[in-house]
Tab-separated table of C-alpha atoms in Angstrom:
chain	number	residue	atom	x	y	z
O	1	UNK	CA	41.177	-10.612	-41.287
O	2	UNK	CA	40.006	-13.883	-40.012
O	3	UNK	CA	39.334	-15.584	-43.379
O	4	UNK	CA	42.994	-14.419	-44.574
O	5	UNK	CA	44.309	-16.107	-41.609
O	6	UNK	CA	44.862	-13.502	-39.549
O	7	UNK	CA	44.194	-13.735	-35.637
O	8	UNK	CA	41.315	-12.212	-33.452
O	9	UNK	CA	44.131	-9.027	-32.518
O	10	UNK	CA	44.327	-8.573	-36.528
O	11	UNK	CA	41.144	-8.432	-36.750
O	12	UNK	CA	40.488	-6.520	-33.994
O	13	UNK	CA	42.826	-3.691	-35.065
O	14	UNK	CA	41.742	-3.394	-38.552
O	15	UNK	CA	37.833	-3.346	-37.173
O	16	UNK	CA	39.126	-0.388	-34.727
O	17	UNK	CA	40.465	1.460	-37.520
O	18	UNK	CA	37.061	1.401	-39.559
O	19	UNK	CA	35.163	2.198	-36.484
O	20	UNK	CA	37.312	5.360	-35.705
O	21	UNK	CA	36.996	6.277	-39.287
O	22	UNK	CA	32.893	5.518	-40.094
O	23	UNK	CA	32.240	6.513	-36.007
O	24	UNK	CA	34.466	9.081	-35.077
O	25	UNK	CA	32.650	9.984	-32.403
O	26	UNK	CA	33.210	7.452	-30.340
O	27	UNK	CA	37.109	6.387	-30.898
O	28	UNK	CA	39.996	6.689	-33.399
O	29	UNK	CA	43.181	7.229	-33.425
O	30	UNK	CA	43.255	10.151	-31.301
O	31	UNK	CA	41.968	8.400	-28.437
O	32	UNK	CA	42.908	4.964	-26.168
O	33	UNK	CA	41.517	1.717	-25.364
O	34	UNK	CA	41.476	-1.519	-22.954
O	35	UNK	CA	42.606	-5.190	-24.116
O	36	UNK	CA	41.989	-8.329	-23.070
O	37	UNK	CA	43.775	-11.259	-24.639
O	38	UNK	CA	43.473	-15.109	-24.207
O	39	UNK	CA	45.662	-17.098	-25.499
O	40	UNK	CA	44.798	-19.644	-25.573
O	41	UNK	CA	47.763	-22.142	-26.335
O	42	UNK	CA	49.877	-20.715	-23.268
O	43	UNK	CA	46.789	-20.656	-21.453
O	44	UNK	CA	47.582	-16.955	-20.455
O	45	UNK	CA	45.710	-13.666	-20.071
O	46	UNK	CA	47.308	-10.778	-21.040
O	47	UNK	CA	45.833	-7.036	-20.006
O	48	UNK	CA	46.987	-3.998	-22.193
O	49	UNK	CA	46.575	-0.474	-21.053
O	50	UNK	CA	46.360	2.267	-23.977
O	51	UNK	CA	44.777	4.701	-22.144
O	52	UNK	CA	45.373	8.941	-23.203
O	53	UNK	CA	47.160	10.681	-20.848
O	54	UNK	CA	48.091	13.599	-19.097
O	55	UNK	CA	50.976	15.661	-20.920
O	56	UNK	CA	54.329	16.808	-18.453
O	57	UNK	CA	52.947	19.953	-18.122
O	58	UNK	CA	49.537	20.084	-15.879
O	59	UNK	CA	47.359	22.124	-14.138
O	60	UNK	CA	45.632	21.308	-10.103
O	61	UNK	CA	42.365	20.697	-11.952
O	62	UNK	CA	41.417	21.149	-15.966
O	63	UNK	CA	39.005	23.667	-14.934
O	64	UNK	CA	42.076	25.425	-13.215
O	65	UNK	CA	44.448	27.519	-15.869
O	66	UNK	CA	48.206	28.162	-15.459
O	67	UNK	CA	47.177	31.508	-14.345
O	68	UNK	CA	45.196	29.847	-10.965
O	69	UNK	CA	41.779	31.557	-12.641
O	70	UNK	CA	39.022	29.121	-13.008
O	71	UNK	CA	38.087	28.051	-16.710
O	72	UNK	CA	34.341	27.644	-17.705
O	73	UNK	CA	33.881	23.690	-17.363
O	74	UNK	CA	31.658	23.644	-20.887
O	75	UNK	CA	33.938	25.740	-23.061
O	76	UNK	CA	37.453	23.901	-21.462
O	77	UNK	CA	35.794	20.323	-21.732
O	78	UNK	CA	35.743	20.671	-25.538
O	79	UNK	CA	38.875	22.041	-25.593
O	80	UNK	CA	42.626	21.590	-26.387
O	81	UNK	CA	42.934	21.659	-22.691
O	82	UNK	CA	41.591	18.744	-22.116
O	83	UNK	CA	43.190	16.599	-24.667
O	84	UNK	CA	45.330	13.343	-22.915
O	85	UNK	CA	48.094	12.038	-24.921
O	86	UNK	CA	46.665	9.615	-27.613
O	87	UNK	CA	47.333	5.717	-26.964
O	88	UNK	CA	45.411	3.914	-29.421
O	89	UNK	CA	48.398	3.936	-32.494
O	90	UNK	CA	50.702	2.192	-29.043
O	91	UNK	CA	48.257	-0.282	-27.783
O	92	UNK	CA	47.337	-1.390	-31.370
O	93	UNK	CA	51.075	-1.902	-32.039
O	94	UNK	CA	51.698	-3.477	-28.854
O	95	UNK	CA	48.801	-6.083	-28.922
O	96	UNK	CA	49.669	-6.842	-32.611
O	97	UNK	CA	53.319	-7.544	-31.998
O	98	UNK	CA	52.655	-9.994	-29.474
O	99	UNK	CA	49.464	-11.541	-31.020
O	100	UNK	CA	49.409	-10.436	-34.134
O	101	UNK	CA	49.921	-13.480	-37.403
O	102	UNK	CA	49.161	-10.639	-40.658
O	103	UNK	CA	51.414	-8.051	-41.740
O	104	UNK	CA	50.986	-4.773	-39.852
O	105	UNK	CA	50.241	-2.852	-43.387
O	106	UNK	CA	47.480	-5.318	-44.332
O	107	UNK	CA	44.907	-4.622	-41.504
O	108	UNK	CA	44.884	-1.072	-42.366
O	109	UNK	CA	43.903	-1.877	-45.894
O	110	UNK	CA	39.964	-1.715	-45.427
O	111	UNK	CA	40.292	1.625	-43.345
O	112	UNK	CA	42.425	3.140	-46.018
O	113	UNK	CA	39.862	2.080	-48.839
O	114	UNK	CA	36.795	3.351	-47.174
O	115	UNK	CA	38.563	6.419	-46.310
O	116	UNK	CA	39.876	7.303	-49.483
O	117	UNK	CA	36.388	6.202	-51.983
O	118	UNK	CA	33.759	6.532	-49.328
O	119	UNK	CA	31.507	5.267	-46.669
O	120	UNK	CA	28.281	5.679	-46.050
O	121	UNK	CA	26.801	7.947	-43.264
O	122	UNK	CA	25.180	5.393	-40.920
O	123	UNK	CA	21.818	5.675	-38.503
O	124	UNK	CA	23.578	5.373	-35.376
O	125	UNK	CA	26.308	8.686	-36.286
O	126	UNK	CA	23.237	10.475	-37.732
O	127	UNK	CA	21.285	10.011	-34.719
O	128	UNK	CA	23.723	11.072	-32.750
O	129	UNK	CA	24.668	14.655	-34.383
O	130	UNK	CA	20.531	15.293	-35.002
O	131	UNK	CA	20.445	14.984	-31.151
O	132	UNK	CA	23.594	16.770	-30.314
O	133	UNK	CA	24.557	18.878	-33.460
O	134	UNK	CA	26.527	21.361	-31.384
O	135	UNK	CA	30.090	19.599	-33.633
O	136	UNK	CA	28.584	22.188	-36.126
O	137	UNK	CA	30.013	25.318	-34.392
O	138	UNK	CA	33.425	23.618	-34.813
O	139	UNK	CA	35.037	24.258	-38.636
O	140	UNK	CA	37.240	20.567	-38.240
O	141	UNK	CA	33.644	19.027	-38.324
O	142	UNK	CA	30.986	21.159	-40.367
O	143	UNK	CA	31.573	20.958	-43.474
O	144	UNK	CA	32.088	17.048	-43.088
O	145	UNK	CA	28.856	15.736	-41.635
O	146	UNK	CA	26.709	19.021	-42.418
O	147	UNK	CA	25.138	20.426	-45.238
O	148	UNK	CA	25.260	24.203	-46.577
O	149	UNK	CA	22.269	24.900	-44.424
O	150	UNK	CA	23.988	23.438	-41.212
O	151	UNK	CA	21.611	19.872	-41.082
O	152	UNK	CA	23.253	16.382	-41.077
O	153	UNK	CA	23.509	14.952	-43.653
O	154	UNK	CA	20.894	12.241	-44.822
O	155	UNK	CA	21.765	9.018	-43.669
O	156	UNK	CA	23.551	6.923	-46.271
O	157	UNK	CA	25.259	10.049	-47.871
O	158	UNK	CA	28.140	8.703	-49.028
O	159	UNK	CA	31.295	10.872	-47.050
O	160	UNK	CA	35.224	10.714	-47.891
O	161	UNK	CA	38.099	11.521	-45.118
O	162	UNK	CA	41.196	11.928	-47.477
O	163	UNK	CA	43.286	13.216	-44.815
O	164	UNK	CA	42.721	9.737	-42.881
O	165	UNK	CA	43.590	7.934	-45.433
O	166	UNK	CA	46.836	9.539	-45.464
O	167	UNK	CA	47.366	9.399	-42.096
O	168	UNK	CA	46.105	5.668	-41.935
O	169	UNK	CA	49.059	4.739	-45.120
O	170	UNK	CA	51.437	6.474	-43.181
O	171	UNK	CA	50.940	4.654	-39.544
O	172	UNK	CA	50.713	1.564	-41.557
O	173	UNK	CA	54.192	2.524	-43.940
O	174	UNK	CA	56.131	3.835	-40.795
O	175	UNK	CA	54.660	2.353	-38.013
O	176	UNK	CA	53.576	4.253	-34.171
O	177	UNK	CA	57.037	5.613	-34.015
O	178	UNK	CA	57.669	6.495	-37.552
O	179	UNK	CA	54.614	8.164	-38.083
O	180	UNK	CA	54.874	10.154	-34.722
O	181	UNK	CA	58.434	11.286	-35.708
O	182	UNK	CA	57.465	11.679	-39.545
O	183	UNK	CA	55.550	14.885	-38.313
O	184	UNK	CA	52.592	13.418	-36.937
O	185	UNK	CA	53.689	14.133	-33.742
O	186	UNK	CA	53.708	18.176	-34.631
O	187	UNK	CA	50.629	17.924	-35.953
O	188	UNK	CA	49.136	16.847	-33.361
O	189	UNK	CA	50.182	18.989	-30.959
O	190	UNK	CA	49.452	22.370	-33.135
O	191	UNK	CA	46.397	20.907	-33.473
O	192	UNK	CA	45.432	20.684	-29.421
O	193	UNK	CA	47.391	24.157	-29.408
O	194	UNK	CA	43.985	25.660	-31.009
O	195	UNK	CA	41.402	28.142	-29.786
O	196	UNK	CA	40.780	29.969	-26.376
O	197	UNK	CA	42.045	26.914	-23.982
O	198	UNK	CA	45.098	25.942	-25.934
O	199	UNK	CA	46.592	22.257	-24.726
O	200	UNK	CA	49.845	21.938	-22.452
O	201	UNK	CA	50.846	18.733	-24.464
O	202	UNK	CA	54.321	18.858	-26.563
O	203	UNK	CA	56.050	16.487	-28.802
O	204	UNK	CA	58.028	15.052	-26.185
O	205	UNK	CA	55.157	13.877	-24.765
O	206	UNK	CA	53.738	12.210	-27.597
O	207	UNK	CA	56.992	10.143	-28.573
O	208	UNK	CA	56.992	9.197	-24.499
O	209	UNK	CA	53.601	7.836	-24.677
O	210	UNK	CA	54.094	3.709	-24.262
O	211	UNK	CA	50.899	1.116	-23.705
O	212	UNK	CA	51.411	-1.413	-20.689
O	213	UNK	CA	50.737	-4.058	-20.182
O	214	UNK	CA	49.194	-4.848	-16.688
O	215	UNK	CA	48.122	-7.563	-14.497
O	216	UNK	CA	44.294	-8.633	-15.023
O	217	UNK	CA	41.448	-8.367	-12.439
O	218	UNK	CA	39.817	-11.944	-11.682
O	219	UNK	CA	37.645	-12.473	-8.714
O	220	UNK	CA	35.735	-16.182	-7.797
O	221	UNK	CA	32.098	-15.469	-8.397
O	222	UNK	CA	29.770	-18.665	-7.492
O	223	UNK	CA	31.051	-21.714	-10.318
O	224	UNK	CA	32.784	-18.945	-12.860
O	225	UNK	CA	36.258	-16.203	-12.594
O	226	UNK	CA	35.313	-13.215	-13.498
O	227	UNK	CA	38.292	-11.298	-14.923
O	228	UNK	CA	38.562	-7.649	-16.443
O	229	UNK	CA	40.512	-4.948	-16.850
O	230	UNK	CA	42.092	-3.306	-13.503
O	231	UNK	CA	43.251	0.344	-12.531
O	232	UNK	CA	43.232	3.384	-13.924
O	233	UNK	CA	39.711	1.444	-14.562
O	234	UNK	CA	37.397	1.075	-12.183
O	235	UNK	CA	34.678	-0.377	-13.944
O	236	UNK	CA	36.569	-3.791	-13.684
O	237	UNK	CA	36.495	-3.823	-10.416
O	238	UNK	CA	32.967	-2.337	-9.774
O	239	UNK	CA	31.728	-4.965	-11.886
O	240	UNK	CA	32.940	-7.626	-9.544
O	241	UNK	CA	31.861	-5.932	-6.263
O	242	UNK	CA	28.361	-5.597	-7.814
O	243	UNK	CA	28.312	-9.019	-8.882
O	244	UNK	CA	29.164	-10.351	-5.619
O	245	UNK	CA	27.888	-8.341	-3.719
O	246	UNK	CA	24.066	-8.864	-5.456
O	247	UNK	CA	24.302	-12.698	-6.529
O	248	UNK	CA	22.910	-14.708	-3.336
O	249	UNK	CA	25.781	-16.459	-1.365
O	250	UNK	CA	26.797	-20.373	-1.569
O	251	UNK	CA	26.078	-20.728	-4.609
O	252	UNK	CA	22.768	-20.831	-4.333
O	253	UNK	CA	21.069	-19.800	-8.078
O	254	UNK	CA	19.133	-16.465	-8.626
O	255	UNK	CA	15.553	-17.299	-9.160
O	256	UNK	CA	14.687	-15.040	-12.396
O	257	UNK	CA	11.679	-13.123	-10.998
O	258	UNK	CA	14.305	-11.346	-8.962
O	259	UNK	CA	14.617	-9.324	-12.202
O	260	UNK	CA	10.792	-8.163	-11.185
O	261	UNK	CA	11.422	-7.685	-7.590
O	262	UNK	CA	11.353	-4.097	-6.051
O	263	UNK	CA	13.774	-5.723	-3.660
O	264	UNK	CA	16.593	-6.669	-5.723
O	265	UNK	CA	17.048	-3.573	-7.235
O	266	UNK	CA	16.684	-2.055	-4.046
O	267	UNK	CA	20.226	-3.321	-3.263
O	268	UNK	CA	21.400	-3.488	-6.823
O	269	UNK	CA	21.276	0.357	-6.282
O	270	UNK	CA	22.484	0.512	-2.666
O	271	UNK	CA	25.752	-2.114	-4.192
O	272	UNK	CA	25.923	0.281	-6.485
O	273	UNK	CA	26.455	3.445	-4.148
O	274	UNK	CA	29.163	1.355	-2.351
O	275	UNK	CA	31.069	0.669	-5.474
O	276	UNK	CA	31.054	4.457	-6.386
O	277	UNK	CA	32.248	5.335	-2.877
O	278	UNK	CA	34.866	2.858	-3.389
O	279	UNK	CA	36.043	3.665	-6.403
O	280	UNK	CA	36.275	7.467	-5.640
O	281	UNK	CA	38.132	7.190	-2.600
O	282	UNK	CA	40.676	4.038	-4.010
O	283	UNK	CA	40.920	4.462	-8.114
O	284	UNK	CA	43.763	5.879	-9.630
O	285	UNK	CA	46.905	5.477	-12.368
O	286	UNK	CA	48.452	2.627	-9.861
O	287	UNK	CA	51.920	4.198	-11.261
O	288	UNK	CA	50.526	7.318	-8.948
O	289	UNK	CA	48.667	5.907	-6.128
O	290	UNK	CA	48.715	2.546	-4.751
O	291	UNK	CA	45.233	1.202	-5.632
O	292	UNK	CA	43.959	-2.085	-3.417
O	293	UNK	CA	42.623	-3.467	-6.081
O	294	UNK	CA	42.541	-6.722	-5.021
O	295	UNK	CA	41.550	-6.038	-1.568
O	296	UNK	CA	38.641	-3.880	-3.101
O	297	UNK	CA	37.606	-6.631	-5.046
O	298	UNK	CA	38.087	-10.258	-2.096
O	299	UNK	CA	34.914	-11.499	-1.493
O	300	UNK	CA	35.479	-10.959	2.592
O	301	UNK	CA	35.397	-7.283	2.350
O	302	UNK	CA	32.365	-7.563	-0.274
O	303	UNK	CA	30.333	-10.078	2.725
O	304	UNK	CA	31.137	-7.105	5.005
O	305	UNK	CA	29.985	-4.304	2.044
O	306	UNK	CA	26.904	-6.248	1.538
O	307	UNK	CA	26.205	-6.812	5.139
O	308	UNK	CA	25.770	-2.564	5.179
O	309	UNK	CA	22.172	-2.639	3.205
O	310	UNK	CA	19.699	-1.708	4.882
O	311	UNK	CA	16.316	-4.112	2.974
O	312	UNK	CA	14.287	-1.307	3.934
O	313	UNK	CA	15.885	1.728	3.470
O	314	UNK	CA	18.208	3.813	1.757
O	315	UNK	CA	21.591	4.958	2.358
O	316	UNK	CA	21.949	8.499	3.440
O	317	UNK	CA	23.689	10.629	1.060
O	318	UNK	CA	26.929	12.730	0.386
O	319	UNK	CA	25.944	14.467	-2.899
O	320	UNK	CA	24.008	13.192	-5.719
O	321	UNK	CA	24.099	13.498	-9.533
O	322	UNK	CA	22.415	13.118	-12.636
O	323	UNK	CA	23.748	9.513	-14.838
O	324	UNK	CA	24.635	11.006	-18.434
O	325	UNK	CA	22.918	10.007	-21.524
O	326	UNK	CA	25.655	8.716	-23.509
O	327	UNK	CA	26.320	6.923	-26.911
O	328	UNK	CA	30.169	7.292	-26.761
O	329	UNK	CA	32.852	4.930	-26.507
O	330	UNK	CA	32.781	1.176	-28.881
O	331	UNK	CA	32.922	-2.270	-28.309
O	332	UNK	CA	34.505	-4.789	-30.206
O	333	UNK	CA	34.976	-9.075	-29.312
O	334	UNK	CA	36.276	-11.671	-31.900
O	335	UNK	CA	37.270	-14.824	-31.051
O	336	UNK	CA	39.798	-17.152	-33.450
O	337	UNK	CA	39.968	-20.304	-34.374
O	338	UNK	CA	42.812	-20.912	-32.425
O	339	UNK	CA	40.740	-20.085	-29.965
O	340	UNK	CA	42.691	-16.578	-29.420
O	341	UNK	CA	39.677	-14.028	-27.694
O	342	UNK	CA	40.224	-10.529	-27.768
O	343	UNK	CA	37.347	-8.161	-25.831
O	344	UNK	CA	38.465	-4.214	-26.083
O	345	UNK	CA	36.687	-0.906	-24.930
O	346	UNK	CA	38.221	1.835	-26.809
O	347	UNK	CA	37.032	5.628	-26.709
O	348	UNK	CA	37.553	9.469	-26.922
O	349	UNK	CA	35.905	10.132	-24.194
O	350	UNK	CA	32.598	11.851	-24.836
O	351	UNK	CA	30.858	12.272	-28.400
O	352	UNK	CA	33.930	13.741	-30.749
O	353	UNK	CA	35.998	14.282	-27.799
O	354	UNK	CA	37.482	18.091	-27.620
O	355	UNK	CA	35.585	18.393	-31.164
O	356	UNK	CA	39.019	19.020	-32.984
O	357	UNK	CA	40.737	16.961	-35.472
O	358	UNK	CA	44.337	16.796	-37.227
O	359	UNK	CA	45.340	14.100	-39.897
O	360	UNK	CA	41.443	13.427	-40.911
O	361	UNK	CA	41.104	11.908	-36.667
O	362	UNK	CA	39.128	13.338	-33.806
O	363	UNK	CA	40.882	14.194	-30.767
O	364	UNK	CA	40.054	13.005	-27.234
O	365	UNK	CA	38.950	14.992	-24.776
O	366	UNK	CA	40.129	12.192	-21.805
O	367	UNK	CA	41.481	14.738	-19.037
O	368	UNK	CA	37.457	15.492	-18.346
O	369	UNK	CA	37.754	12.036	-16.360
O	370	UNK	CA	40.322	13.656	-13.738
O	371	UNK	CA	38.741	14.262	-10.530
O	372	UNK	CA	39.055	16.830	-7.566
O	373	UNK	CA	42.460	17.759	-6.501
O	374	UNK	CA	41.683	16.815	-2.585
O	375	UNK	CA	38.383	14.766	-1.483
O	376	UNK	CA	37.826	15.179	1.860
O	377	UNK	CA	41.030	17.451	2.699
O	378	UNK	CA	43.497	14.321	1.699
O	379	UNK	CA	45.092	14.104	-2.253
O	380	UNK	CA	42.369	12.802	-4.145
O	381	UNK	CA	43.421	9.561	-6.307
O	382	UNK	CA	42.530	10.420	-9.592
O	383	UNK	CA	43.764	14.136	-9.120
O	384	UNK	CA	45.131	15.616	-11.871
O	385	UNK	CA	48.943	15.079	-12.548
O	386	UNK	CA	51.861	15.086	-14.939
O	387	UNK	CA	51.990	12.152	-17.328
O	388	UNK	CA	49.025	10.538	-15.421
O	389	UNK	CA	46.184	8.316	-16.696
O	390	UNK	CA	42.677	9.006	-14.784
O	391	UNK	CA	40.359	6.707	-14.446
O	392	UNK	CA	37.998	5.270	-16.593
O	393	UNK	CA	34.771	2.886	-16.186
O	394	UNK	CA	35.659	0.869	-19.644
O	395	UNK	CA	35.472	-2.575	-18.551
O	396	UNK	CA	35.811	-5.118	-20.751
O	397	UNK	CA	35.445	-8.784	-19.635
O	398	UNK	CA	36.084	-12.457	-19.962
O	399	UNK	CA	34.133	-14.951	-18.253
O	400	UNK	CA	36.024	-18.635	-17.403
O	401	UNK	CA	34.071	-21.781	-16.544
O	402	UNK	CA	34.874	-23.926	-13.534
O	403	UNK	CA	37.020	-25.964	-16.198
O	404	UNK	CA	39.750	-22.760	-17.450
O	405	UNK	CA	37.727	-22.959	-20.555
O	406	UNK	CA	36.517	-19.326	-22.304
O	407	UNK	CA	32.350	-19.155	-21.142
O	408	UNK	CA	31.540	-15.623	-22.772
O	409	UNK	CA	33.412	-12.121	-23.492
O	410	UNK	CA	32.054	-8.885	-23.676
O	411	UNK	CA	31.809	-5.402	-22.303
O	412	UNK	CA	30.164	-1.786	-23.250
O	413	UNK	CA	29.950	1.473	-24.548
O	414	UNK	CA	28.062	3.922	-22.454
O	415	UNK	CA	30.249	5.933	-20.855
O	416	UNK	CA	29.781	5.903	-16.643
O	417	UNK	CA	26.984	3.300	-16.549
O	418	UNK	CA	29.248	1.001	-18.192
O	419	UNK	CA	29.800	-0.908	-14.894
O	420	UNK	CA	25.905	-1.780	-14.735
O	421	UNK	CA	25.484	-2.583	-17.982
O	422	UNK	CA	28.206	-5.020	-18.468
O	423	UNK	CA	27.035	-6.271	-15.172
O	424	UNK	CA	23.404	-6.637	-15.776
O	425	UNK	CA	24.364	-8.424	-18.609
O	426	UNK	CA	26.990	-10.920	-17.111
O	427	UNK	CA	23.819	-11.335	-14.547
O	428	UNK	CA	21.201	-12.419	-17.065
O	429	UNK	CA	23.669	-14.339	-18.830
O	430	UNK	CA	25.496	-16.313	-16.074
O	431	UNK	CA	22.545	-16.977	-13.974
O	432	UNK	CA	19.690	-16.827	-15.497
O	433	UNK	CA	20.995	-18.534	-18.829
O	434	UNK	CA	19.822	-15.464	-21.613
O	435	UNK	CA	21.081	-15.462	-24.229
O	436	UNK	CA	23.252	-12.061	-25.543
O	437	UNK	CA	20.098	-10.909	-27.258
O	438	UNK	CA	17.759	-11.707	-24.932
O	439	UNK	CA	20.699	-9.860	-22.592
O	440	UNK	CA	20.964	-6.653	-24.279
O	441	UNK	CA	17.059	-6.140	-24.886
O	442	UNK	CA	16.276	-5.883	-21.194
O	443	UNK	CA	16.459	-1.968	-19.659
O	444	UNK	CA	18.777	-0.713	-17.452
O	445	UNK	CA	19.099	0.456	-13.817
O	446	UNK	CA	22.583	2.590	-13.660
O	447	UNK	CA	23.848	3.663	-10.405
O	448	UNK	CA	27.058	5.725	-12.463
O	449	UNK	CA	26.035	9.269	-10.443
O	450	UNK	CA	24.187	7.609	-7.533
O	451	UNK	CA	24.566	9.295	-4.286
O	452	UNK	CA	27.183	8.638	-2.134
O	453	UNK	CA	26.946	6.843	1.038
O	454	UNK	CA	30.356	7.038	3.658
O	455	UNK	CA	32.914	4.603	3.392
O	456	UNK	CA	33.452	1.678	5.890
O	457	UNK	CA	36.379	2.535	8.592
């Protein structure tokens, strides 16, 4: 797409369409995405929210049935009840309308060709299915990804997805609104209403969905300005909070030996506990709750937060869990010769989402990202509500130098630990002058499910 004169956004759209076909466990038309786009000519940063949303009819929590009974989490999380209204088609169209150069239909050509003529099973997807073969129990995937004996097709096996090729063709020709109105919305809703825990989504929910341009969230961190997506993502807030609490104040350099120091990682974990406590208490869809995003990344607030860290003792926990092992979500970064930069994090939530499929694409299970209805007796910021978008850890980032030039762009896959992956890689590249490859080769310490600490009054 770049060679054909396309923009960075054109290339990112085309890449996402191919990824949704060849790595459908991570992203696709049935999911959502967050995009940051830097327009160098206008010197402006755009942030686009295409996260999947709850339908107009919801219950108190995902586990609460329409009659008030409690549903088993394992089964409802992989059902139509967990599917949010997809936002990916709308956000790709919005970004293309604002920043694209090539015709919309041109961006679909590679994915349509691969879906029609075939693509090889990649080692990445094979490894996921071999480790967690639960998808074999779902008819929508059994014939595509598994052989007659129930074994995952070997790496390199050529697969075709003609239904997806046809759907991509309709979307390319008709646009997003036409695609849904032509019958795409009806087929989506019919798929969501299958199974023992059918979803509550309607055609009107699908037709009424809109991608949103929001203000990017930025904060100075020593010599740089780090920008990410704001709420409903807590990822951007978490990255900015973590960096400001762990790096030395007053512009002092970070010693490379710090990453070998248990004291540094103690501070990292304690900072992460405070980050997680803040996001659970404050962050939700800003269309439904007031989120003090700028106050949460304010340097003064974070200095006070960091001052509560005892260098010798862990904070008393108020609950704990274990970090999930996750291969979910995809990350795309593209820069073009005109200086346009796009970083997009895109997902269907858990691997293979709800394990439902329609028109050849996989449906998300993003409603599992909603939290409890109340927290400490008060309404929770991330409780489920009609039309609400659940919080996400996705954190696409763009970093600017002191002269306002783009220095780097990135993001990560990985579910809850995304915030730690992104923060650590930024730390290594900015403060320790390591290359992306060197940063990615390091290990990780995650606080995604760390014991909580009490909030500052």
